[in-house]
Each structure stands twice: as structure tokens, then as C-alpha cells.
CSV table of C-alpha atoms and ligand atoms in Angstrom, one decimal:
chain,number,residue,atom,x,y,z
O,300,MET,CA,-5.2,9.3,-26.1
O,301,LYS,CA,-5.6,10.4,-22.5
O,302,ASN,CA,-2.2,9.3,-21.0
O,303,VAL,CA,-1.7,9.6,-17.3
O,304,LEU,CA,1.7,9.1,-15.7
O,305,VAL,CA,1.5,7.6,-12.2
O,306,ILE,CA,4.5,8.3,-9.9
O,307,ASN,CA,5.3,6.6,-6.6
O,308,ALA,CA,8.4,8.1,-5.2
O,309,GLY,CA,10.4,6.6,-2.3
O,310,SER,CA,13.5,8.1,-0.7
O,311,SER,CA,15.8,6.3,-3.1
O,312,SER,CA,13.4,4.9,-5.7
O,313,LEU,CA,10.8,6.1,-8.1
O,314,LYS,CA,8.2,3.7,-9.6
O,315,TYR,CA,6.2,4.8,-12.7
O,316,GLN,CA,3.4,3.7,-14.9
O,317,LEU,CA,2.0,5.3,-18.0
O,318,ILE,CA,-1.6,4.5,-18.4
O,319,ASP,CA,-3.9,5.2,-21.4
O,320,MET,CA,-7.1,6.1,-19.7
O,321,ASP,CA,-9.2,5.6,-22.9
O,322,ASP,CA,-9.0,1.8,-22.1
O,323,GLU,CA,-7.1,1.9,-18.8
O,324,SER,CA,-4.2,-0.1,-20.4
O,325,VAL,CA,-0.6,0.2,-19.1
O,326,ILE,CA,1.6,1.5,-21.9
O,327,ALA,CA,4.8,1.3,-20.0
O,328,LYS,CA,6.0,0.9,-16.5
O,329,GLY,CA,9.3,0.9,-14.6
O,330,LEU,CA,11.4,1.6,-11.7
O,331,VAL,CA,14.4,3.9,-10.9
O,332,GLU,CA,16.4,2.3,-8.1
O,333,ARG,CA,19.2,3.5,-5.8
O,334,ILE,CA,18.7,7.2,-6.5
O,335,GLY,CA,21.7,9.1,-5.0
O,336,ILE,CA,23.5,5.8,-4.3
O,337,GLU,CA,26.1,3.9,-6.3
O,338,HIS,CA,24.9,1.6,-9.1
O,339,SER,CA,21.7,3.5,-9.7
O,340,MET,CA,19.6,2.1,-12.5
O,341,ILE,CA,16.4,2.4,-14.5
O,342,LYS,CA,14.4,-0.7,-15.3
O,343,HIS,CA,11.9,0.2,-18.1
O,344,LYS,CA,9.2,-2.2,-19.4
O,345,PRO,CA,7.3,-0.9,-22.5
O,346,THR,CA,4.2,-3.0,-23.2
O,347,GLY,CA,4.8,-5.1,-26.3
O,348,LYS,CA,8.5,-4.3,-26.5
O,349,ASP,CA,11.6,-5.7,-24.9
O,350,SER,CA,12.4,-4.5,-21.3
O,351,VAL,CA,15.6,-2.5,-20.7
O,352,GLN,CA,17.8,-2.0,-17.7
O,353,ILE,CA,20.3,0.8,-17.8
O,354,GLU,CA,22.8,1.4,-15.0
O,355,LYS,CA,24.0,5.0,-14.8
O,356,PRO,CA,24.6,7.6,-12.1
O,357,ILE,CA,21.3,9.1,-11.0
O,358,GLY,CA,22.0,11.6,-8.3
O,359,ASP,CA,18.6,12.9,-7.4
O,360,HIS,CA,14.9,12.7,-8.1
O,361,VAL,CA,15.0,15.4,-10.8
O,362,LYS,CA,17.6,13.3,-12.7
O,363,ALA,CA,15.5,10.2,-12.1
O,364,MET,CA,12.4,11.9,-13.6
O,365,ALA,CA,14.4,13.2,-16.6
O,366,TYR,CA,15.5,9.6,-17.3
O,367,VAL,CA,11.9,8.3,-16.9
O,368,ILE,CA,10.8,10.8,-19.6
O,369,ASP,CA,13.9,9.9,-21.8
O,370,ALA,CA,12.9,6.2,-21.5
O,371,LEU,CA,9.2,7.0,-22.4
O,372,ILE,CA,10.2,9.0,-25.5
O,373,ASP,CA,13.2,6.9,-26.5
O,374,LYS,CA,13.2,6.0,-30.2
O,375,GLU,CA,13.8,2.3,-29.5
O,376,HIS,CA,12.2,1.6,-26.1
O,377,GLY,CA,9.9,4.5,-25.9
O,378,VAL,CA,6.1,4.4,-26.2
O,379,ILE,CA,5.2,8.1,-26.9
O,380,GLU,CA,6.4,10.7,-29.4
O,381,ASP,CA,7.1,13.5,-26.9
O,382,LEU,CA,6.1,15.0,-23.5
O,383,SER,CA,2.9,16.5,-24.9
O,384,SER,CA,1.4,13.0,-24.9
O,385,ILE,CA,1.4,13.0,-21.1
O,386,LYS,CA,-1.8,14.8,-20.2
O,387,ALA,CA,-1.6,14.6,-16.4
O,388,VAL,CA,0.5,13.1,-13.6
O,389,GLY,CA,-0.9,11.3,-10.5
O,390,HIS,CA,1.3,11.1,-7.4
O,391,ARG,CA,1.0,8.7,-4.6
O,392,MET,CA,1.2,10.6,-1.3
O,393,VAL,CA,1.3,8.5,1.8
O,394,HIS,CA,-0.1,10.9,4.4
O,395,GLY,CA,-2.8,13.4,3.9
O,396,GLY,CA,-3.4,14.0,7.6
O,397,GLU,CA,-6.9,15.3,8.4
O,398,LYS,CA,-6.8,18.0,5.7
O,399,PHE,CA,-7.2,15.7,2.7
O,400,SER,CA,-10.1,13.3,2.6
O,401,SER,CA,-9.9,12.9,-1.2
O,402,SER,CA,-7.5,13.4,-4.1
O,403,VAL,CA,-6.6,17.0,-5.0
O,404,LEU,CA,-5.2,19.0,-7.9
O,405,ILE,CA,-1.7,20.1,-6.8
O,406,ASP,CA,-1.1,23.8,-6.4
O,407,GLU,CA,1.1,25.9,-4.1
O,408,GLU,CA,-1.5,25.7,-1.2
O,409,VAL,CA,-1.6,21.9,-1.5
O,410,MET,CA,2.2,21.8,-1.5
O,411,GLU,CA,2.3,23.9,1.7
O,412,ALA,CA,-0.3,21.6,3.4
O,413,VAL,CA,1.5,18.3,2.4
O,414,LYS,CA,4.7,19.8,3.7
O,415,GLU,CA,3.0,20.5,7.0
O,416,ASN,CA,2.2,16.8,7.2
O,417,ILE,CA,5.9,15.9,7.2
O,418,GLU,CA,5.9,16.3,10.9
O,419,ILE,CA,3.5,13.4,11.3
O,420,ALA,CA,4.9,11.3,8.4
O,421,PRO,CA,8.6,11.9,8.4
O,422,LEU,CA,9.4,8.5,6.9
O,423,HIS,CA,7.2,8.8,3.8
O,424,ASN,CA,6.0,12.3,2.8
O,425,PRO,CA,9.4,13.9,2.2
O,426,ALA,CA,10.1,11.3,-0.5
O,427,ASN,CA,6.7,11.7,-2.1
O,428,ILE,CA,7.2,15.5,-2.1
O,429,MET,CA,10.6,15.1,-3.8
O,430,GLY,CA,8.8,13.1,-6.5
O,431,ILE,CA,6.3,15.9,-7.0
O,432,GLU,CA,8.9,18.7,-7.0
O,433,ALA,CA,11.1,16.8,-9.5
O,434,CYS,CA,8.1,16.3,-11.8
O,435,ARG,CA,7.1,19.9,-11.6
O,436,LYS,CA,10.6,20.9,-12.6
O,437,ILE,CA,10.6,18.6,-15.7
O,438,MET,CA,7.0,19.1,-16.7
O,439,PRO,CA,5.9,22.5,-15.3
O,440,ASP,CA,2.8,22.8,-17.5
O,441,VAL,CA,1.3,19.4,-16.9
O,442,PRO,CA,-1.5,19.3,-14.3
O,443,MET,CA,-0.7,17.0,-11.3
O,444,VAL,CA,-2.8,15.3,-8.7
O,445,ALA,CA,-2.0,14.0,-5.2
O,446,VAL,CA,-3.7,10.7,-4.2
O,447,PHE,CA,-3.5,10.0,-0.5
O,448,ASP,CA,-3.1,6.5,1.1
O,449,THR,CA,-5.0,7.9,4.1
O,450,ALA,CA,-8.0,9.4,2.2
O,451,PHE,CA,-10.2,6.3,2.0
O,452,HIS,CA,-10.1,6.0,5.8
O,453,ALA,CA,-11.1,9.6,6.4
O,454,LYS,CA,-14.7,8.7,7.3
O,455,MET,CA,-13.9,6.3,10.1
O,456,PRO,CA,-16.0,7.0,13.2
O,457,ARG,CA,-14.4,8.7,16.2
O,458,GLU,CA,-14.4,5.5,18.3
O,459,ALA,CA,-12.3,3.8,15.7
O,460,TYR,CA,-9.8,6.6,15.1
O,461,LEU,CA,-9.2,8.0,18.7
O,462,TYR,CA,-6.6,6.4,20.9
O,463,GLY,CA,-6.9,6.3,24.7
O,464,LEU,CA,-4.7,9.3,25.2
O,465,PRO,CA,-5.7,12.7,26.6
O,466,TYR,CA,-7.9,14.5,24.1
O,467,ASP,CA,-5.3,17.2,23.8
O,468,ALA,CA,-3.0,14.7,22.1
O,469,TYR,CA,-5.5,14.6,19.3
O,470,THR,CA,-6.4,18.3,19.1
O,471,LYS,CA,-2.9,19.7,19.6
O,472,TYR,CA,-0.7,17.1,18.1
O,473,LYS,CA,-3.0,15.4,15.6
O,474,ILE,CA,-2.4,12.0,17.1
O,475,ARG,CA,-5.1,9.6,15.8
O,476,ARG,CA,-5.6,6.6,13.6
O,477,TYR,CA,-5.3,7.6,10.0
O,478,GLY,CA,-4.9,4.3,8.3
O,479,PHE,CA,-2.9,3.6,5.1
O,480,HIS,CA,-3.2,1.4,1.9
O,481,GLY,CA,-6.4,3.3,1.3
O,482,THR,CA,-6.2,3.1,-2.5
O,483,SER,CA,-5.9,-0.6,-2.3
O,484,HIS,CA,-8.7,-1.1,0.2
O,485,SER,CA,-10.9,1.2,-1.8
O,486,TYR,CA,-10.2,-0.6,-5.1
O,487,VAL,CA,-10.5,-4.1,-3.8
O,488,SER,CA,-13.8,-3.5,-1.9
O,489,LYS,CA,-15.4,-2.0,-5.0
O,490,LYS,CA,-14.0,-4.6,-7.3
O,491,ALA,CA,-15.2,-7.5,-5.0
O,492,ALA,CA,-18.7,-6.0,-5.1
O,493,GLN,CA,-18.6,-5.7,-8.9
O,494,ILE,CA,-17.4,-9.3,-9.3
O,495,LEU,CA,-20.2,-10.5,-7.1
O,496,GLY,CA,-22.7,-8.4,-9.0
O,497,LYS,CA,-23.7,-6.5,-5.8
O,498,ASP,CA,-23.8,-2.9,-4.7
O,499,VAL,CA,-20.9,-2.2,-2.4
O,500,LYS,CA,-23.4,-0.2,-0.3
O,501,ASP,CA,-25.1,-3.5,0.7
O,502,LEU,CA,-21.9,-5.3,1.8
O,503,LYS,CA,-19.8,-5.7,4.9
O,504,ILE,CA,-16.3,-6.5,3.5
O,505,ILE,CA,-13.0,-7.2,5.3
O,506,THR,CA,-10.2,-6.4,3.0
O,507,CYS,CA,-6.8,-8.0,3.8
O,508,HIS,CA,-3.9,-6.2,2.0
O,509,LEU,CA,-0.9,-8.5,2.7
O,510,GLY,CA,2.4,-7.5,1.2
O,511,ASN,CA,5.7,-6.2,2.6
O,512,GLY,CA,3.5,-3.8,4.5
O,513,SER,CA,0.2,-5.3,5.5
O,514,SER,CA,-3.1,-3.9,6.7
O,515,ILE,CA,-6.8,-4.9,7.1
O,516,ALA,CA,-9.8,-2.7,6.7
O,517,ALA,CA,-13.4,-3.1,7.7
O,518,VAL,CA,-15.5,-1.7,4.8
O,519,LYS,CA,-19.2,-1.2,5.6
O,520,GLY,CA,-21.4,0.0,2.8
O,521,GLY,CA,-18.4,1.2,0.9
O,522,VAL,CA,-16.9,3.2,3.8
O,523,SER,CA,-13.8,2.3,5.7
O,524,VAL,CA,-15.0,2.1,9.3
O,525,ASP,CA,-11.8,0.8,10.9
O,526,THR,CA,-8.3,-0.3,9.8
O,527,THR,CA,-5.3,-1.8,11.4
O,528,MET,CA,-2.6,0.7,10.6
O,529,GLY,CA,-2.7,3.8,12.8
O,530,PHE,CA,-0.9,7.1,13.3
O,531,THR,CA,1.8,5.6,11.1
O,532,PRO,CA,2.0,2.4,9.0
O,533,LEU,CA,3.8,0.7,12.0
O,534,GLU,CA,0.6,-0.4,13.8
O,535,GLY,CA,-1.6,-3.4,13.3
O,536,LEU,CA,-0.6,-6.7,11.7
O,537,VAL,CA,2.9,-8.3,12.1
O,538,MET,CA,4.5,-7.4,8.8
O,539,GLY,CA,7.6,-8.3,6.7
O,540,THR,CA,9.9,-6.2,8.9
O,541,ARG,CA,7.5,-4.0,11.0
O,542,SER,CA,6.4,-5.1,14.5
O,543,GLY,CA,2.8,-4.2,14.2
O,544,ASP,CA,0.9,-3.7,17.5
O,545,ILE,CA,3.1,-3.8,20.6
O,546,ASP,CA,2.6,-2.6,24.2
O,547,ALA,CA,3.9,1.1,24.1
O,548,ALA,CA,5.9,0.4,27.3
O,549,ILE,CA,8.1,-2.0,25.4
O,550,VAL,CA,9.6,1.0,23.5
O,551,PRO,CA,11.4,2.8,26.4
O,552,TYR,CA,12.3,-0.6,27.9
O,553,LEU,CA,14.0,-1.7,24.7
O,554,MET,CA,15.7,1.7,24.3
O,555,ASN,CA,17.2,1.3,27.7
O,556,LYS,CA,18.2,-2.4,27.2
O,557,MET,CA,19.7,-1.9,23.7
O,558,GLY,CA,21.0,1.6,24.2
O,559,MET,CA,19.1,2.9,21.2
O,560,ASN,CA,18.2,6.5,20.5
O,561,VAL,CA,14.8,7.6,19.0
O,562,ASP,CA,15.8,7.3,15.4
O,563,GLU,CA,17.5,3.9,15.9
O,564,THR,CA,14.4,2.6,17.7
O,565,ILE,CA,12.1,3.7,14.9
O,566,ALA,CA,14.4,2.1,12.4
O,567,TYR,CA,14.5,-1.1,14.5
O,568,LEU,CA,10.7,-1.3,14.8
O,569,ASN,CA,10.2,-0.7,11.0
O,570,LYS,CA,13.1,-2.7,9.6
O,571,LYS,CA,14.2,-5.4,12.0
O,572,CYS,CA,11.0,-6.8,13.4
O,573,GLY,CA,8.0,-8.6,11.9
O,574,VAL,CA,8.4,-12.0,10.4
O,575,LEU,CA,12.1,-11.2,9.6
O,576,GLY,CA,12.8,-10.6,13.3
O,577,LEU,CA,10.7,-13.5,14.5
O,578,SER,CA,12.2,-16.0,12.1
O,579,GLY,CA,15.7,-14.7,11.7
O,580,VAL,CA,15.4,-16.0,8.2
O,581,SER,CA,13.7,-13.5,5.8
O,582,SER,CA,10.8,-11.1,5.3
O,583,ASP,CA,9.9,-13.0,2.1
O,584,PHE,CA,7.2,-15.5,2.5
O,585,ARG,CA,8.6,-17.9,-0.1
O,586,ASP,CA,11.8,-18.2,2.0
O,587,LEU,CA,9.8,-18.6,5.2
O,588,TRP,CA,7.8,-21.5,3.8
O,589,ASP,CA,10.9,-23.1,2.4
O,590,ALA,CA,12.6,-22.8,5.9
O,591,ALA,CA,9.5,-23.9,7.8
O,592,ASN,CA,9.0,-26.9,5.5
O,593,ALA,CA,12.6,-27.9,6.1
O,594,GLY,CA,12.0,-27.9,9.8
O,595,ASN,CA,13.0,-24.4,10.9
O,596,GLU,CA,10.8,-23.9,14.0
O,597,ARG,CA,11.3,-20.1,14.2
O,598,ALA,CA,10.1,-19.7,10.5
O,599,LYS,CA,7.1,-21.8,11.3
O,600,THR,CA,6.4,-19.6,14.4
O,601,ALA,CA,6.7,-16.4,12.4
O,602,LEU,CA,4.1,-17.7,9.9
O,603,ASP,CA,1.8,-18.8,12.8
O,604,VAL,CA,2.1,-15.4,14.5
O,605,PHE,CA,1.4,-13.6,11.1
O,606,CYS,CA,-1.7,-15.6,10.3
O,607,TYR,CA,-3.1,-15.6,13.9
O,608,LYS,CA,-3.0,-11.8,13.9
O,609,ILE,CA,-5.0,-11.7,10.6
O,610,LYS,CA,-7.6,-14.1,12.0
O,611,LYS,CA,-7.9,-12.0,15.2
O,612,TYR,CA,-8.6,-8.8,13.2
O,613,ILE,CA,-11.1,-10.5,11.0
O,614,GLY,CA,-13.0,-11.5,14.1
O,615,ALA,CA,-12.7,-8.0,15.5
O,616,TYR,CA,-13.9,-6.4,12.3
O,617,ALA,CA,-16.8,-8.8,11.9
O,618,ALA,CA,-17.8,-7.6,15.4
O,619,ALA,CA,-17.2,-3.9,14.5
O,620,MET,CA,-19.5,-4.2,11.5
O,621,GLY,CA,-22.1,-6.6,13.0
O,622,GLY,CA,-21.2,-9.3,10.6
O,623,VAL,CA,-19.2,-9.9,7.4
O,624,ASP,CA,-20.3,-10.9,3.9
O,625,VAL,CA,-17.0,-10.9,2.1
O,626,ILE,CA,-13.3,-11.4,3.0
O,627,THR,CA,-10.8,-10.4,0.3
O,628,PHE,CA,-7.1,-11.1,0.0
O,629,ALA,CA,-4.7,-8.8,-2.0
O,630,GLY,CA,-1.0,-7.9,-2.1
O,631,GLY,CA,2.0,-10.1,-2.9
O,632,ILE,CA,1.2,-12.5,0.0
O,633,GLY,CA,-2.6,-12.3,-0.1
O,634,GLU,CA,-2.7,-12.9,-3.9
O,635,ASN,CA,0.0,-15.7,-4.0
O,636,ASP,CA,0.2,-17.5,-0.7
O,637,GLY,CA,-2.6,-20.1,-0.4
O,638,PRO,CA,-1.3,-21.6,2.9
O,639,VAL,CA,-1.3,-18.2,4.6
O,640,ARG,CA,-4.9,-17.6,3.4
O,641,ALA,CA,-5.9,-21.0,4.7
O,642,LEU,CA,-4.2,-20.5,8.1
O,643,ALA,CA,-5.7,-17.0,8.5
O,644,CYS,CA,-9.2,-18.4,7.9
O,645,GLU,CA,-8.7,-21.6,10.0
O,646,GLY,CA,-11.2,-21.7,12.9
O,647,LEU,CA,-13.5,-19.0,11.4
O,648,GLU,CA,-16.2,-21.6,10.6
O,649,PHE,CA,-18.2,-20.1,13.5
O,650,LEU,CA,-18.5,-16.9,11.4
O,651,GLY,CA,-19.6,-18.8,8.4
O,652,VAL,CA,-16.2,-19.0,6.6
O,653,LYS,CA,-15.5,-22.2,4.7
O,654,ILE,CA,-12.5,-22.3,2.4
O,655,ASP,CA,-12.5,-24.7,-0.6
O,656,THR,CA,-9.0,-26.3,-0.4
O,657,GLU,CA,-9.3,-27.2,-4.1
O,658,PHE,CA,-9.5,-23.6,-5.1
O,659,ASN,CA,-7.1,-22.1,-2.6
O,660,HIS,CA,-3.9,-23.0,-4.5
O,661,PRO,CA,-1.5,-20.3,-5.6
O,662,LEU,CA,-3.3,-18.7,-8.5
O,663,ARG,CA,-0.5,-16.3,-9.5
O,664,GLY,CA,-2.3,-13.2,-8.8
O,665,ARG,CA,-5.6,-14.2,-10.5
O,666,GLN,CA,-8.9,-13.1,-9.1
O,667,ALA,CA,-10.9,-16.1,-7.7
O,668,VAL,CA,-13.5,-17.1,-5.1
O,669,ILE,CA,-11.8,-19.5,-2.7
O,670,SER,CA,-14.8,-20.3,-0.4
O,671,THR,CA,-17.2,-23.2,-0.8
O,672,PRO,CA,-20.6,-22.6,-2.5
O,673,ASP,CA,-22.3,-23.1,0.9
O,674,SER,CA,-19.9,-20.7,2.8
O,675,LYS,CA,-21.9,-17.9,4.4
O,676,VAL,CA,-19.0,-15.5,3.8
O,677,VAL,CA,-17.5,-15.2,0.3
O,678,VAL,CA,-13.7,-15.4,0.5
O,679,MET,CA,-12.0,-14.0,-2.5
O,680,ILE,CA,-8.6,-13.2,-4.0
O,681,VAL,CA,-8.9,-9.8,-5.6
O,682,PRO,CA,-5.6,-8.6,-7.1
O,683,THR,CA,-5.1,-4.9,-6.2
O,684,ASP,CA,-4.2,-2.1,-8.6
O,685,GLU,CA,-3.2,1.0,-6.7
O,686,GLU,CA,-1.7,2.7,-9.8
O,687,LEU,CA,-5.0,2.4,-11.6
O,688,VAL,CA,-6.8,4.1,-8.7
O,689,ILE,CA,-4.3,7.0,-8.8
O,690,ALA,CA,-4.7,7.2,-12.6
O,691,ARG,CA,-8.5,7.2,-12.3
O,692,ASP,CA,-8.6,9.9,-9.6
O,693,THR,CA,-6.1,12.0,-11.7
O,694,CYS,CA,-8.2,11.6,-14.8
O,695,GLU,CA,-11.4,12.5,-13.0
O,696,LEU,CA,-9.9,15.7,-11.5
O,697,VAL,CA,-8.0,16.8,-14.6
O,698,LEU,CA,-9.2,15.3,-17.8
O,699,CYS,CA,-12.7,13.7,-17.4
O,700,GLY,CA,-14.3,15.8,-14.6
G,903,AMP,P1,4.0,-6.6,-2.1
G,903,AMP,O1,4.6,-5.6,-1.0
G,903,AMP,O2,2.5,-6.5,-2.2
G,903,AMP,O3,4.7,-6.4,-3.4
G,903,AMP,O4,4.4,-8.0,-1.6
G,903,AMP,C1,5.7,-8.5,-1.5
G,903,AMP,C2,5.8,-9.8,-0.7
G,903,AMP,O5,4.9,-10.8,-1.3
G,903,AMP,C3,7.1,-10.5,-0.8
G,903,AMP,O6,8.0,-10.0,0.2
G,903,AMP,C4,6.8,-11.9,-0.5
G,903,AMP,O7,6.8,-12.1,0.9
G,903,AMP,C5,5.3,-12.1,-1.0
G,903,AMP,N1,5.2,-12.9,-2.2
G,903,AMP,C6,5.4,-12.6,-3.5
G,903,AMP,N2,5.2,-13.7,-4.3
G,903,AMP,C7,4.9,-14.7,-3.5
G,903,AMP,C8,4.6,-16.1,-3.7
G,903,AMP,N3,4.5,-16.6,-4.9
G,903,AMP,N4,4.3,-16.8,-2.6
G,903,AMP,C9,4.3,-16.3,-1.3
G,903,AMP,N5,4.6,-15.0,-1.1
G,903,AMP,C10,4.9,-14.2,-2.1
């Protein structure tokens, strides 16, 4: 058994999956919530056994990791005999900066470099690093790999990653487009090509990852040549609670008007905007549709703005690649929300996009082609699997390479 443990650590949460890489099956998965806060709990789902949910004080990520291991080896709910069954750990790391264009085996030098990136990713990297450090304390002899959200976008051309700022801003302060959700865009573009029986090298694919955080990538010949998220995950599409693209001059104007400091402004743009801020209802698309269908105009507007932005980027990326063969939808919204897919593709007939309304129903995360047989562009739902990408990279670097 080649078991790989995949860890995705947030500031107060830790998601995990144990995957048997012999057949890529998930043996167990779960989530530790509210780390360091009252009512912390672990939700553990062993495959083929009953799920458990245990509430107990979990003060930090080291305790959280210890409980994850306890759950995995527990006599009743466990799935492995002992720690020695875990051959490697793969960690999701949000920001790799320019230094990491692929996954790496974690050593002291890598830890130094990812810590240097905290400056450009203060909202994400510290939590990921806490996850790695906790794991290294609990499992000091198990090899670990860092898999970066930014890596798939590392080959973007200069014209796509440079902003219109003085060049010094790039060379001195590393300000450029990095792009995120790379594991998802990479997985989905390859999977789409595989489903269609084509070589990804021969395809121009626009991958729409639509979840709480949303981004689109232009994938030409298997390489990400542009993507909507930028220096941070705040840029691009309108998201659940993030603003997406806005005129930079709005930021100081808002700070003045609302009396906000820098931290409050960043929190506002990340947590209070997007469809939540537009609708005043929710960031969850099920709530938005319920409200819109009940006549709530602001909810309807939020949905319209969200879908229009997707359509706009699809057009832009078709232009960037000189055409488009495939459009994919993934993520909680992309996989489940038929009306959003239809609205986002409405009016794209000039590009050769024709959606088959019969097949565009909510398919509960199943893979499907939703364009008509005569559509020039194939439109597909391709459920993403970021944990599997992390496990595969980890396996390749540690166990299989
Ligand atoms: P993710 O971040 O990929 O887990 O996506 C989470 C989001 O997917 C939620 O906030 C919802 O807005 C959306 N979502 C999940 N299930 C559905 C559904 N059945 N219909 C519409 N939206 C959904």
C-alpha cells in the first residue's frame, strides 16, 4: 500500500485525505474545524465505515494533526494500523512565488523560501506553513512535499503576468500576476483532453473553476497562458465574498469614505464583497437562486454580474489563444449550477458555443458534455480533484519517481 496523506491547512481549519496511490482510492477524509477557537471539532469520514464527529478543545495545528492521526489509527473508526502506513505527506501551499514552478520535496531550504513568500501571501502561506510544521513535529521521519497553487501558471508569458506598473515594482517587490487554483486548472484541462480522447497539447481550453473562490485559466497546449487571479486571489471574477477586478483608485476612496485602515480594507474586499455584498443575501448560490426566484432583484443582479464576468473572460481568453476548443466548468458552482453555466455561455454562439439545455441540468458533480453535437466548442462539466493532484505529485517525487 502506498498511502499518501494530503493536508490543506487554513488558519483555523485543517482538511485531510488519505489516498491509497496503488489505485488512487480515498481511504479516509475529514476536517478539523475551529482550531484555537471554542467548539473545535474533528469530522472524520472513513470510507466504508460510519462517519464520526467529535467536539473537543483543539488549541493549535499540532494538536489538530495529532487528532487526525488518532482518528486514522483509531480501533473503531480508523483505517490504518499505525503511522508507518503513511508513506508520504503532500501539503497544499497557496503561494510559491517565482521560486517554485513545480512541486518540491520539503527540506530546510524550501521552508526558508516559503517563509520568504509570506510577505506576498500574508493571508494564506502562514496557515499552510503551520500545517507543515505541525506535521513535521508529529511525523518527523515521513517525507513531505509542497504542492503550489501558483505552479501551473508559472509558464505564463510576460505580457500576461506583468501589470502596467513601473518595471521596478516587478523586479524589486515581485508584483506580478501569479494566478491560483493551479492544481484544479491543471487537473481539469488534462482530464477534459483525456475524456475527449485528445492530446492536451492540441487543445485550447478555457477552464472555469467556480467555487467560493473562482478563477478562469486559458490553457493552450497544456500550458496556462493567462488566468484571472493575480498577485493575490482577490483579482479577476466576482466571487462569493471577494470583489474581483476593481479600479485601484476605488481602494483609497473607500478607505477615506469608510474610515478603514489597510487591514480592514483587505478584510472588506475579501470577505464582504462579491455576490454577498452585491445581493445582501448570501455568498451561497443556492440561497441566491432561491432569493432571485422569489423576486429579490439584488440577488438576481448579483447572479447577472457574476455570470457576465465569466462570459467576458471567456471571450478575452478565446482572443488570447486565437480560438477555443473546449470550455470546462468545475468547483461547487461550476459542477452543480446549471443556470449559471447557461447564463455564462449565453451570447457566445458567435464563438461556436451551443449549450444543450437538455443536458445542462444539475448533475450532482458528475462529468458531462453539455454542448450540442454540432457545437464548435465542446462545453463540459469536469469535477475537479485537487487532493488527487497533490497526492500524485507527492507520490511521483517521493515514492514512484
Ligand atoms: P467550493 O468552494 O468549490 O466548495 O464551492 C462552494 C460553493 O458552491 C457554495 O458556496 C455554493 O455557492 C456552491 N454550490 C454548492 N452546491 C451547489 C448547488 N447544488 N447549486 C448551486 N451552487 C452550489
